[in-house]
Amino acid sequence: RLSGDWSPTPQFFATLLQVDTDDTDVSRPYPFQLAWPLESDVETLGDRMRWLVDWKWNGIRAQLISRDGQTFLWARGDGLVTDRFPEIAAAAESLPDGVAIDGEILAWADGTVLGFGELQRRVGRRTVSAKLVREAPVVFFAFDLLECEHGDIRYRALLSRRALLGEVLERLDARARARIMLTPAVNASSWEEVATRRSEARSHGAEG
C-alpha cells in the first residue's frame, strides 16, 4: 500500500492498517528483500550445496510485473520506471499474465555488462529517446519468481521458484529472451571455490 501513488490523509492511514488486501493496486510490487554483508565466516552457513550463490550485479534492483494485460517495472526507491526502459517493457509483453519477477536492470551490449555510468544516463529521465536506447542498451537479469499465475509463491523454496522462473523465461520468444534472461548461477562446489569465484567477479562485470 505504500508503493505507488497515495496521499497522506487520515483515510489513507486507516486503509493502510486494514488486514483485508482486496484494495491492492494491480501494479504494486512485493517488498524488496535486500542483501546484507555476512558478519561471520562463510563456512558458518553450513553445507555449501544447501545454498544458491549468485553474482552481485552493479545495476538497479527491480521487479518486473505482468498483471491484467499490463506491464510494470519497479525500481527499488525510485518507483515505477517502466517508461525509462521501454525495451524491457516491450519484451515483458511475452510474459504470461500474473507473474512478478525479482531481478536487476543492467546496461548490456554484445553479451557484456557495461559500466554503471551507462545505466545512469537513463535513470534520471522520465522518457528516453530512441537514440539513447541505442547508445545505452539494457537488459533485465531475473533471479527470483515471486508470483506465478496471480498467486504469491514466496512460501516455496528458492530452488523451486528458480526452476519455475527458468520455465517461464524459456517460453518467451527470441526477442524477449534477448532482454529478459536468467542470471547465471555461480558454479562452485565448496565455500573455498566460492571465494575463488568471488575474486573473479570483476572479470564477469559483477561486484562480488
XYZ file of N, CA, C and O in Angstrom:
832
model
N 0.820 -1.213 0.000
C 0.000 0.000 0.000
C 0.852 1.261 0.000
O 0.394 2.328 -0.396
N 2.091 1.162 0.468
C 2.978 2.326 0.472
C 3.654 2.515 -0.872
O 4.346 3.500 -1.079
N 3.491 1.554 -1.788
C 4.049 1.678 -3.128
C 3.013 2.308 -4.039
O 1.819 2.083 -3.898
N 3.484 3.098 -4.990
C 2.558 3.724 -5.929
C 2.103 5.091 -5.463
O 2.702 5.716 -4.591
N 1.025 5.561 -6.059
C 0.521 6.907 -5.770
C -0.464 6.881 -4.605
O -1.409 6.092 -4.591
N -0.232 7.743 -3.603
C -1.164 7.864 -2.481
C -0.962 9.227 -1.833
O 0.058 9.879 -2.028
N -1.970 9.638 -1.070
C -1.914 10.917 -0.362
C -1.958 10.667 1.148
O -2.699 9.795 1.609
N -1.192 11.417 1.934
C -1.133 11.212 3.386
C -2.351 11.787 4.104
O -2.268 12.810 4.795
N -3.475 11.118 3.951
C -4.715 11.567 4.575
C -5.101 10.611 5.701
O -4.626 9.472 5.750
N -5.985 11.047 6.596
C -6.469 10.127 7.649
C -7.125 8.879 7.056
O -6.970 7.776 7.579
N -7.833 9.038 5.951
C -8.485 7.901 5.319
C -7.445 6.907 4.793
O -7.608 5.689 4.922
N -6.365 7.446 4.193
C -5.319 6.550 3.696
C -4.672 5.788 4.840
O -4.406 4.588 4.741
N -4.411 6.469 5.962
C -3.776 5.806 7.100
C -4.659 4.682 7.643
O -4.173 3.606 8.003
N -5.973 4.917 7.693
C -6.891 3.879 8.163
C -6.856 2.668 7.229
O -6.840 1.513 7.668
N -6.800 2.929 5.915
C -6.722 1.846 4.939
C -5.402 1.093 5.047
O -5.350 -0.133 4.899
N -4.341 1.822 5.336
C -3.011 1.230 5.456
C -2.976 0.116 6.496
O -2.268 -0.878 6.349
N -3.770 0.262 7.552
C -3.748 -0.681 8.672
C -4.749 -1.829 8.523
O -4.763 -2.734 9.356
N -5.561 -1.813 7.489
C -6.559 -2.856 7.322
C -5.914 -4.189 6.952
O -4.934 -4.242 6.218
N -6.496 -5.267 7.476
C -5.991 -6.612 7.176
C -6.400 -7.042 5.771
O -5.639 -7.688 5.047
N -7.609 -6.693 5.355
C -8.107 -7.051 4.035
C -7.266 -6.368 2.959
O -7.020 -5.159 3.015
N -6.780 -7.146 1.975
C -5.900 -6.583 0.946
C -6.573 -6.508 -0.428
O -5.907 -6.426 -1.448
N -7.898 -6.567 -0.464
C -8.585 -6.510 -1.745
C -8.401 -5.182 -2.467
O -8.694 -5.064 -3.657
N -7.928 -4.157 -1.734
C -7.752 -2.847 -2.347
C -6.408 -2.704 -3.063
O -6.124 -1.666 -3.649
N -5.590 -3.743 -3.049
C -4.244 -3.648 -3.596
C -4.255 -3.235 -5.064
O -4.951 -3.841 -5.885
N -3.477 -2.246 -5.397
C -3.335 -1.777 -6.766
C -2.697 -2.881 -7.615
O -1.749 -3.541 -7.190
N -3.209 -3.061 -8.842
C -2.717 -4.127 -9.707
C -1.226 -3.979 -10.009
O -0.537 -4.956 -10.287
N -0.712 -2.774 -9.933
C 0.684 -2.537 -10.302
C 1.673 -2.800 -9.177
O 2.872 -2.889 -9.423
N 1.203 -2.907 -7.947
C 2.127 -2.847 -6.809
C 3.073 -4.035 -6.723
O 2.667 -5.180 -6.907
N 4.330 -3.755 -6.395
C 5.323 -4.821 -6.257
C 5.273 -5.444 -4.858
O 4.527 -4.990 -3.985
N 6.085 -6.465 -4.676
C 6.274 -7.051 -3.346
C 7.373 -6.275 -2.627
O 8.177 -5.591 -3.267
N 7.432 -6.367 -1.297
C 8.540 -5.705 -0.588
C 9.883 -6.222 -1.105
O 10.047 -7.420 -1.325
N 10.802 -5.310 -1.317
C 12.128 -5.706 -1.788
C 12.921 -6.312 -0.630
O 13.031 -5.707 0.443
N 13.464 -7.495 -0.843
C 14.307 -8.154 0.153
C 15.760 -7.828 -0.178
O 16.267 -8.214 -1.231
N 16.429 -7.119 0.709
C 17.771 -6.623 0.415
C 18.850 -7.550 0.951
O 18.638 -8.290 1.910
N 19.993 -7.503 0.326
C 21.143 -8.306 0.746
C 21.960 -7.534 1.781
O 22.048 -6.312 1.735
N 22.555 -8.285 2.701
C 23.400 -7.687 3.729
C 24.716 -8.445 3.799
O 24.758 -9.646 3.554
N 25.803 -7.766 4.139
C 27.096 -8.463 4.256
C 27.036 -9.509 5.362
O 26.396 -9.315 6.397
N 27.704 -10.628 5.128
C 27.813 -11.665 6.146
C 28.841 -11.225 7.186
O 29.946 -10.821 6.838
N 28.460 -11.290 8.461
C 29.330 -10.785 9.522
C 30.245 -11.851 10.115
O 31.057 -11.553 10.992
N 30.102 -13.093 9.661
C 30.960 -14.169 10.150
C 31.535 -14.929 8.962
O 31.222 -14.624 7.805
N 32.380 -15.921 9.230
C 32.969 -16.703 8.149
C 31.879 -17.409 7.351
O 30.888 -17.893 7.902
N 32.076 -17.488 6.056
C 31.058 -18.070 5.190
C 30.792 -19.529 5.544
O 29.690 -20.046 5.347
N 31.791 -20.214 6.120
C 31.611 -21.618 6.482
C 30.521 -21.811 7.530
O 29.967 -22.912 7.675
N 30.197 -20.750 8.283
C 29.169 -20.869 9.310
C 27.779 -21.079 8.711
O 26.839 -21.424 9.435
N 27.646 -20.898 7.395
C 26.363 -21.136 6.739
C 26.066 -22.623 6.580
O 24.946 -22.994 6.232
N 27.077 -23.457 6.813
C 26.848 -24.894 6.705
C 27.156 -25.431 5.313
O 28.008 -24.905 4.599
N 26.456 -26.482 4.943
C 26.687 -27.178 3.682
C 26.514 -26.237 2.496
O 25.453 -25.651 2.299
N 27.556 -26.092 1.702
C 27.518 -25.210 0.538
C 26.369 -25.581 -0.409
O 25.713 -24.696 -0.990
N 26.081 -26.867 -0.572
C 25.099 -27.294 -1.554
C 23.659 -27.000 -1.130
O 22.731 -27.201 -1.903
N 23.481 -26.504 0.092
C 22.149 -26.079 0.525
C 21.891 -24.615 0.172
O 20.836 -24.080 0.511
N 22.860 -23.989 -0.464
C 22.766 -22.566 -0.777
C 22.876 -22.326 -2.278
O 23.571 -23.046 -2.983
N 22.191 -21.280 -2.732
C 22.313 -20.816 -4.114
C 23.190 -19.567 -4.108
O 22.908 -18.617 -3.377
N 24.238 -19.581 -4.899
C 25.179 -18.462 -4.946
C 24.993 -17.706 -6.260
O 25.025 -18.299 -7.338
N 24.769 -16.405 -6.152
C 24.574 -15.551 -7.328
C 25.634 -14.458 -7.360
O 26.217 -14.109 -6.334
N 25.854 -13.906 -8.539
C 26.712 -12.739 -8.665
C 25.988 -11.512 -8.112
O 24.768 -11.415 -8.193
N 26.749 -10.579 -7.572
C 26.205 -9.291 -7.135
C 26.452 -8.303 -8.264
O 27.589 -7.920 -8.529
N 25.370 -7.914 -8.950
C 25.491 -7.044 -10.116
C 25.432 -5.572 -9.721
O 24.768 -5.202 -8.768
N 26.104 -4.751 -10.503
C 26.108 -3.307 -10.273
C 25.076 -2.663 -11.193
O 25.406 -2.004 -12.177
N 23.799 -2.889 -10.851
C 22.724 -2.342 -11.659
C 21.659 -1.721 -10.786
O 21.951 -1.167 -9.725
N 20.417 -1.810 -11.221
C 19.282 -1.261 -10.485
C 18.374 -2.418 -10.089
O 17.829 -3.117 -10.961
N 18.218 -2.638 -8.799
C 17.322 -3.692 -8.323
C 15.894 -3.345 -8.749
O 15.449 -2.200 -8.587
N 15.181 -4.327 -9.284
C 13.869 -4.029 -9.850
C 12.961 -5.250 -9.797
O 13.414 -6.382 -9.632
N 11.666 -4.994 -9.936
C 10.670 -6.050 -10.089
C 9.905 -5.802 -11.381
O 9.447 -4.689 -11.635
N 9.798 -6.864 -12.180
C 9.087 -6.806 -13.446
C 7.776 -7.568 -13.271
O 7.778 -8.754 -12.928
N 6.653 -6.876 -13.480
C 5.340 -7.429 -13.160
C 4.442 -7.404 -14.396
O 4.370 -6.402 -15.110
N 3.757 -8.520 -14.624
C 2.766 -8.617 -15.690
C 1.447 -9.042 -15.049
O 1.325 -10.165 -14.555
N 0.473 -8.132 -15.052
C -0.835 -8.423 -14.461
C -1.943 -7.761 -15.283
O -1.793 -6.613 -15.712
N -3.022 -8.490 -15.463
C -4.208 -7.951 -16.146
C -3.853 -7.303 -17.481
O -4.381 -6.244 -17.838
N -2.941 -7.922 -18.198
C -2.564 -7.418 -19.507
C -1.726 -6.161 -19.485
O -1.543 -5.512 -20.523
N -1.195 -5.806 -18.334
C -0.362 -4.612 -18.201
C 1.031 -4.989 -17.681
O 1.195 -6.003 -16.998
N 2.004 -4.158 -18.010
C 3.382 -4.386 -17.582
C 3.840 -3.239 -16.690
O 3.597 -2.062 -16.998
N 4.512 -3.593 -15.592
C 5.026 -2.596 -14.650
C 6.462 -2.966 -14.292
O 6.753 -4.115 -13.984
N 7.339 -1.970 -14.324
C 8.727 -2.162 -13.921
C 9.013 -1.219 -12.763
O 8.952 0.002 -12.915
N 9.287 -1.800 -11.597
C 9.539 -1.022 -10.384
C 11.026 -1.055 -10.055
O 11.638 -2.125 -10.048
N 11.593 0.089 -9.747
C 12.969 0.160 -9.245
C 12.930 0.454 -7.760
O 12.136 1.288 -7.312
N 13.748 -0.233 -6.993
C 13.757 -0.010 -5.548
C 14.131 1.437 -5.251
O 15.169 1.925 -5.647
N 13.227 2.127 -4.570
C 13.476 3.505 -4.166
C 13.076 4.550 -5.186
O 12.924 5.718 -4.838
N 12.902 4.151 -6.441
C 12.597 5.120 -7.489
C 11.185 4.982 -8.052
O 10.806 5.697 -8.964
N 10.411 4.047 -7.549
C 9.055 3.884 -8.038
C 8.995 3.258 -9.423
O 9.905 2.543 -9.844
N 7.920 3.534 -10.131
C 7.729 2.974 -11.465
C 8.698 3.597 -12.469
O 8.791 4.815 -12.569
N 9.405 2.745 -13.196
C 10.368 3.226 -14.201
C 10.094 2.574 -15.552
O 10.985 2.503 -16.401
N 8.866 2.111 -15.745
C 8.520 1.402 -16.983
C 8.861 2.225 -18.211
O 9.422 1.709 -19.191
N 8.534 3.518 -18.181
C 8.742 4.366 -19.358
C 10.220 4.641 -19.627
O 10.577 5.011 -20.746
N 11.080 4.476 -18.621
C 12.503 4.749 -18.827
C 13.227 3.586 -19.502
O 14.327 3.750 -20.022
N 12.587 2.406 -19.482
C 13.217 1.220 -20.081
C 12.208 0.525 -21.000
O 11.761 -0.584 -20.727
N 11.849 1.205 -22.105
C 10.791 0.693 -22.976
C 11.112 -0.656 -23.611
O 10.197 -1.434 -23.900
N 12.400 -0.963 -23.834
C 12.743 -2.240 -24.450
C 12.464 -3.414 -23.505
O 12.089 -4.501 -23.946
N 12.625 -3.200 -22.188
C 12.288 -4.248 -21.223
C 10.772 -4.403 -21.145
O 10.248 -5.522 -21.106
N 10.057 -3.278 -21.144
C 8.598 -3.329 -21.110
C 8.050 -4.044 -22.340
O 7.110 -4.840 -22.244
N 8.638 -3.776 -23.497
C 8.175 -4.428 -24.726
C 8.437 -5.932 -24.670
O 7.584 -6.738 -25.070
N 9.592 -6.320 -24.143
C 9.913 -7.743 -24.026
C 8.975 -8.442 -23.052
O 8.605 -9.605 -23.241
N 8.571 -7.732 -21.996
C 7.706 -8.318 -20.966
C 6.309 -8.612 -21.482
O 5.548 -9.346 -20.819
N 5.952 -8.093 -22.658
C 4.640 -8.403 -23.222
C 4.501 -9.880 -23.543
O 3.387 -10.400 -23.682
N 5.631 -10.585 -23.645
C 5.614 -12.025 -23.915
C 5.469 -12.859 -22.644
O 5.315 -14.081 -22.720
N 5.535 -12.216 -21.474
C 5.396 -12.948 -20.218
C 3.950 -13.413 -20.040
O 3.019 -12.734 -20.477
N 3.744 -14.545 -19.369
C 2.372 -14.937 -19.047
C 1.762 -13.954 -18.055
O 2.488 -13.292 -17.304
N 0.462 -13.862 -18.048
C -0.204 -12.935 -17.142
C -0.129 -13.452 -15.707
O -0.185 -14.656 -15.450
N 0.048 -12.525 -14.770
C 0.058 -12.891 -13.366
C 1.389 -13.363 -12.851
O 1.470 -14.305 -12.053
N 2.480 -12.709 -13.284
C 3.806 -13.049 -12.768
C 4.494 -11.787 -12.244
O 4.241 -10.679 -12.713
N 5.359 -11.977 -11.249
C 6.201 -10.901 -10.722
C 7.601 -11.472 -10.568
O 7.799 -12.490 -9.888
N 8.559 -10.826 -11.220
C 9.931 -11.315 -11.247
C 10.852 -10.319 -10.554
O 10.816 -9.123 -10.836
N 11.681 -10.825 -9.678
C 12.678 -10.011 -8.982
C 13.984 -10.100 -9.761
O 14.383 -11.190 -10.203
N 14.654 -8.970 -9.951
C 15.889 -9.018 -10.723
C 16.651 -7.710 -10.701
O 16.510 -6.898 -9.783
N 17.447 -7.503 -11.731
C 18.338 -6.351 -11.812
C 18.356 -5.817 -13.237
O 18.454 -6.585 -14.199
N 18.230 -4.491 -13.366
C 18.390 -3.844 -14.665
C 19.878 -3.543 -14.847
O 20.511 -2.935 -13.986
N 20.420 -3.976 -15.979
C 21.843 -3.775 -16.259
C 22.032 -3.150 -17.631
O 21.296 -3.459 -18.573
N 23.026 -2.276 -17.743
C 23.453 -1.813 -19.059
C 24.191 -2.978 -19.715
O 25.056 -3.608 -19.091
N 23.879 -3.255 -20.976
C 24.335 -4.522 -21.577
C 24.444 -4.365 -23.089
O 23.547 -3.831 -23.736
N 25.539 -4.847 -23.651
C 25.711 -4.829 -25.105
C 26.655 -5.941 -25.515
O 27.678 -6.184 -24.856
N 26.302 -6.648 -26.575
C 27.145 -7.715 -27.140
C 27.529 -8.756 -26.091
O 28.674 -9.220 -26.045
N 26.578 -9.106 -25.238
C 26.822 -10.144 -24.246
C 27.704 -9.737 -23.091
O 28.207 -10.588 -22.352
N 27.868 -8.435 -22.887
C 28.764 -7.935 -21.844
C 28.066 -6.875 -21.000
O 27.342 -6.022 -21.527
N 28.301 -6.936 -19.685
C 27.776 -5.911 -18.789
C 28.573 -4.624 -18.979
O 29.806 -4.639 -18.936
N 27.877 -3.529 -19.185
C 28.527 -2.229 -19.331
C 28.630 -1.542 -17.973
O 28.014 -1.965 -16.998
N 29.389 -0.484 -17.893
C 29.571 0.239 -16.645
C 28.286 0.883 -16.163
O 27.376 1.186 -16.951
N 28.215 1.125 -14.851
C 27.018 1.720 -14.272
C 26.783 3.121 -14.821
O 25.646 3.597 -14.854
N 27.829 3.778 -15.269
C 27.683 5.107 -15.848
C 26.746 5.116 -17.044
O 26.007 6.084 -17.260
N 26.781 4.041 -17.839
C 25.874 3.947 -18.983
C 24.428 3.859 -18.512
O 23.524 4.449 -19.108
N 24.215 3.137 -17.423
C 22.867 2.999 -16.871
C 22.378 4.322 -16.290
O 21.202 4.681 -16.416
N 23.283 5.064 -15.669
C 22.917 6.350 -15.071
C 22.402 7.351 -16.095
O 21.638 8.255 -15.755
N 22.810 7.185 -17.342
C 22.345 8.086 -18.385
C 20.828 7.993 -18.560
O 20.200 8.928 -19.069
N 20.249 6.886 -18.110
C 18.814 6.684 -18.297
C 18.016 6.791 -17.010
O 16.799 6.948 -17.050
N 18.686 6.699 -15.882
C 17.987 6.657 -14.603
C 17.203 7.938 -14.334
O 16.065 7.904 -13.863
N 17.793 9.075 -14.605
C 17.172 10.349 -14.248
C 16.170 10.868 -15.243
O 15.738 12.015 -15.132
N 15.764 10.050 -16.228
C 14.867 10.526 -17.266
C 13.497 9.898 -17.154
O 13.381 8.697 -16.905
N 12.481 10.712 -17.337
C 11.118 10.184 -17.344
C 10.832 9.443 -18.637
O 10.108 8.453 -18.668
N 11.357 9.965 -19.730
C 11.241 9.300 -21.020
C 12.621 9.276 -21.665
O 13.477 10.113 -21.351
N 12.835 8.345 -22.551
C 14.135 8.243 -23.220
C 13.929 8.261 -24.729
O 12.915 7.780 -25.240
N 14.894 8.800 -25.410
C 14.820 8.872 -26.865
C 15.282 7.552 -27.477
O 15.968 6.754 -26.835
N 14.918 7.338 -28.724
C 15.370 6.143 -29.436
C 16.884 6.132 -29.543
O 17.521 5.071 -29.492
N 17.480 7.318 -29.661
C 18.936 7.421 -29.749
C 19.595 6.924 -28.462
O 20.582 6.176 -28.501
N 19.048 7.311 -27.312
C 19.626 6.885 -26.044
C 19.428 5.386 -25.827
O 20.299 4.714 -25.269
N 18.297 4.859 -26.266
C 18.062 3.417 -26.174
C 19.130 2.659 -26.951
O 19.627 1.622 -26.502
N 19.509 3.189 -28.109
C 20.544 2.543 -28.911
C 21.922 2.689 -28.261
O 22.738 1.764 -28.279
N 22.200 3.852 -27.698
C 23.527 4.122 -27.142
C 23.763 3.459 -25.786
O 24.900 3.123 -25.450
N 22.699 3.284 -24.996
C 22.825 2.706 -23.657
C 21.794 1.590 -23.490
O 20.826 1.726 -22.745
N 21.977 0.462 -24.194
C 21.009 -0.631 -24.129
C 21.009 -1.301 -22.758
O 22.012 -1.283 -22.042
N 19.869 -1.888 -22.402
C 19.737 -2.525 -21.093
C 19.084 -3.897 -21.234
O 18.429 -4.204 -22.242
N 19.269 -4.718 -20.196
C 18.585 -5.999 -20.074
C 18.069 -6.127 -18.645
O 18.455 -5.363 -17.749
N 17.204 -7.110 -18.440
C 16.707 -7.426 -17.105
C 17.215 -8.810 -16.745
O 16.855 -9.796 -17.392
N 18.095 -8.884 -15.740
C 18.596 -10.162 -15.233
C 17.648 -10.638 -14.132
O 17.538 -10.006 -13.084
N 16.964 -11.740 -14.363
C 15.974 -12.268 -13.424
C 16.617 -13.270 -12.478
O 17.360 -14.150 -12.927
N 16.333 -13.140 -11.163
C 16.877 -14.127 -10.234
C 15.862 -14.715 -9.269
O 16.197 -15.593 -8.474
N 14.613 -14.306 -9.329
C 13.612 -14.925 -8.459
C 12.220 -14.672 -9.024
O 11.962 -13.639 -9.645
N 11.332 -15.646 -8.804
C 9.939 -15.527 -9.215
C 9.092 -15.417 -7.953
O 9.074 -16.331 -7.127
N 8.428 -14.285 -7.773
C 7.665 -14.011 -6.559
C 6.187 -14.339 -6.700
O 5.514 -14.644 -5.712
N 5.691 -14.269 -7.923
C 4.273 -14.507 -8.193
C 4.142 -15.287 -9.489
O 4.858 -15.018 -10.457
N 3.246 -16.258 -9.492
C 3.007 -17.051 -10.699
C 1.527 -17.386 -10.775
O 0.914 -17.756 -9.755
N 0.932 -17.209 -11.961
C -0.497 -17.437 -12.166
C -1.329 -16.658 -11.137
O -2.271 -17.177 -10.548
N -0.891 -15.425 -10.889
C -1.566 -14.486 -9.982
C -1.487 -14.905 -8.513
O -2.185 -14.330 -7.675
N -0.638 -15.881 -8.182
C -0.528 -16.319 -6.799
C 0.841 -16.029 -6.209
O 1.867 -16.171 -6.887
N 0.870 -15.594 -4.962
C 2.099 -15.336 -4.223
C 2.779 -16.676 -3.941
O 2.221 -17.527 -3.241
N 3.991 -16.896 -4.468
C 4.678 -18.176 -4.274
C 5.952 -18.015 -3.437
O 6.820 -18.883 -3.446
N 6.040 -16.941 -2.686
C 7.244 -16.711 -1.881
C 7.415 -17.755 -0.784
O 8.515 -17.905 -0.249
N 6.352 -18.471 -0.443
C 6.452 -19.515 0.582
C 7.215 -20.737 0.070
O 7.679 -21.564 0.855
N 7.349 -20.875 -1.249
C 8.044 -22.028 -1.812
C 9.546 -21.853 -1.696
O 10.068 -20.739 -1.629
N 10.267 -22.962 -1.678
C 11.723 -22.922 -1.573
C 12.316 -22.166 -2.762
O 11.787 -22.207 -3.881
N 13.415 -21.467 -2.525
C 14.041 -20.665 -3.577
C 14.400 -21.508 -4.798
O 14.187 -21.090 -5.937
N 14.957 -22.693 -4.598
C 15.330 -23.534 -5.741
C 14.107 -23.916 -6.567
O 14.188 -24.011 -7.793
N 12.965 -24.113 -5.903
C 11.731 -24.423 -6.619
C 11.271 -23.219 -7.430
O 10.885 -23.347 -8.602
N 11.336 -22.036 -6.838
C 10.946 -20.814 -7.558
C 11.889 -20.551 -8.726
O 11.466 -20.119 -9.798
N 13.166 -20.818 -8.513
C 14.153 -20.585 -9.565
C 13.906 -21.513 -10.763
O 14.003 -21.090 -11.917
N 13.558 -22.770 -10.478
C 13.259 -23.705 -11.559
C 12.030 -23.256 -12.337
O 12.000 -23.307 -13.577
N 11.011 -22.796 -11.619
C 9.798 -22.308 -12.271
C 10.082 -21.050 -13.079
O 9.550 -20.867 -14.178
N 10.948 -20.188 -12.552
C 11.347 -18.983 -13.285
C 12.001 -19.356 -14.608
O 11.730 -18.745 -15.648
N 12.878 -20.362 -14.574
C 13.519 -20.816 -15.804
C 12.507 -21.280 -16.837
O 12.649 -20.999 -18.035
N 11.455 -21.981 -16.383
C 10.419 -22.443 -17.299
C 9.660 -21.267 -17.909
O 9.343 -21.269 -19.104
N 9.368 -20.258 -17.083
C 8.659 -19.074 -17.578
C 9.487 -18.366 -18.653
O 8.974 -17.991 -19.716
N 10.778 -18.200 -18.402
C 11.632 -17.484 -19.348
C 11.877 -18.286 -20.623
O 12.059 -17.708 -21.696
N 11.888 -19.606 -20.514
C 12.090 -20.445 -21.688
C 10.959 -20.282 -22.695
O 11.147 -20.474 -23.904
N 9.773 -19.921 -22.209
C 8.608 -19.783 -23.097
C 8.547 -18.427 -23.790
O 7.662 -18.198 -24.615
N 9.459 -17.522 -23.439
C 9.493 -16.223 -24.108
C 9.946 -16.384 -25.553
O 10.695 -17.313 -25.888
N 9.526 -15.458 -26.419
C 10.031 -15.504 -27.785
C 11.479 -15.017 -27.812
O 12.003 -14.490 -26.825
N 12.151 -15.226 -28.939
C 13.582 -14.931 -29.038
C 13.884 -13.466 -28.750
O 14.886 -13.144 -28.104
N 13.018 -12.570 -29.217
C 13.240 -11.139 -28.985
C 13.203 -10.821 -27.498
O 14.039 -10.082 -26.987
N 12.240 -11.411 -26.799
C 12.113 -11.152 -25.368
C 13.257 -11.781 -24.580
O 13.741 -11.199 -23.606
N 13.713 -12.975 -24.995
C 14.815 -13.643 -24.283
C 16.114 -12.864 -24.385
O 17.016 -13.041 -23.572
N 16.220 -11.991 -25.378
C 17.417 -11.166 -25.511
C 17.415 -10.009 -24.522
O 18.453 -9.379 -24.294
N 16.246 -9.728 -23.910
C 16.116 -8.619 -22.960
C 15.849 -9.080 -21.541
O 16.169 -8.372 -20.589
N 15.215 -10.239 -21.378
C 14.891 -10.773 -20.050
C 15.535 -12.148 -19.946
O 15.145 -13.078 -20.661
N 16.516 -12.275 -19.099
C 17.257 -13.534 -19.025
C 17.547 -13.934 -17.592
O 17.573 -13.090 -16.684
N 17.732 -15.224 -17.388
C 18.042 -15.756 -16.070
C 19.486 -15.426 -15.724
O 20.395 -15.680 -16.518
N 19.690 -14.846 -14.549
C 21.058 -14.526 -14.151
C 21.861 -15.810 -13.998
O 21.360 -16.809 -13.466
N 23.089 -15.840 -14.481
C 23.879 -17.069 -14.379
C 24.267 -17.372 -12.946
O 24.700 -16.489 -12.204
N 24.072 -18.620 -12.534
C 24.452 -19.033 -11.190
C 25.978 -19.164 -11.103
O 26.664 -19.335 -12.110
N 26.489 -19.057 -9.890
C 27.926 -19.227 -9.659
C 28.187 -20.713 -9.417
O 27.675 -21.291 -8.460
N 28.956 -21.328 -10.306
C 29.250 -22.753 -10.178
C 30.455 -22.947 -9.267
O 31.579 -22.591 -9.618
N 30.196 -23.486 -8.087
C 31.256 -23.741 -7.109
C 30.764 -24.808 -6.145
O 29.670 -24.688 -5.599
N 31.559 -25.845 -5.948
C 31.125 -26.974 -5.128
C 31.495 -26.836 -3.657
O 31.049 -27.626 -2.829
N 32.300 -25.846 -3.308
C 32.714 -25.648 -1.913
C 32.799 -24.160 -1.615
O 32.838 -23.326 -2.533
N 32.836 -23.813 -0.309
C 32.968 -22.407 0.048
C 34.316 -21.851 -0.397
O 34.416 -20.673 -0.752
N 35.335 -22.700 -0.415
C 36.647 -22.250 -0.895
C 36.575 -21.863 -2.368
O 37.147 -20.850 -2.799
N 35.850 -22.672 -3.134
C 35.698 -22.358 -4.552
C 34.828 -21.120 -4.746
O 35.043 -20.336 -5.683
N 33.843 -20.924 -3.872
C 33.038 -19.709 -3.920
C 33.927 -18.487 -3.753
O 33.774 -17.478 -4.461
N 34.886 -18.554 -2.803
C 35.803 -17.438 -2.572
C 36.631 -17.154 -3.817
O 36.886 -15.984 -4.168
N 37.031 -18.209 -4.506
C 37.789 -18.030 -5.749
C 36.937 -17.343 -6.806
O 37.390 -16.412 -7.479
N 35.691 -17.809 -6.952
C 34.781 -17.187 -7.925
C 34.552 -15.720 -7.585
O 34.481 -14.867 -8.467
N 34.444 -15.420 -6.287
C 34.218 -14.034 -5.875
C 35.378 -13.148 -6.309
O 35.173 -12.002 -6.724
N 36.589 -13.661 -6.219
C 37.768 -12.874 -6.618
C 37.779 -12.613 -8.123
O 38.498 -11.730 -8.595
N 37.001 -13.390 -8.867
C 36.938 -13.230 -10.320
C 35.739 -12.375 -10.761
O 35.488 -12.229 -11.956
N 35.015 -11.804 -9.788
C 33.761 -11.116 -10.090
C 33.931 -10.010 -11.128
O 33.111 -9.871 -12.043
N 34.976 -9.221 -10.993
C 35.148 -8.084 -11.913
C 35.269 -8.541 -13.362
O 34.819 -7.836 -14.276
N 35.853 -9.701 -13.576
C 36.003 -10.189 -14.957
C 34.656 -10.579 -15.558
O 34.521 -10.708 -16.771
N 33.651 -10.772 -14.718
C 32.302 -11.078 -15.164
C 31.424 -9.823 -15.241
O 30.238 -9.912 -15.554
N 32.004 -8.682 -14.901
C 31.230 -7.444 -14.862
C 30.389 -7.311 -13.622
O 29.485 -6.490 -13.551
N 30.701 -8.123 -12.583
C 29.940 -8.102 -11.325
C 30.775 -7.435 -10.225
O 31.976 -7.201 -10.393
N 30.116 -7.168 -9.103
C 30.782 -6.530 -7.955
C 31.290 -7.549 -6.952
O 32.159 -7.260 -6.144
N 30.687 -8.740 -6.952
C 31.074 -9.737 -5.964
C 30.181 -10.951 -6.086
O 29.394 -11.058 -7.037
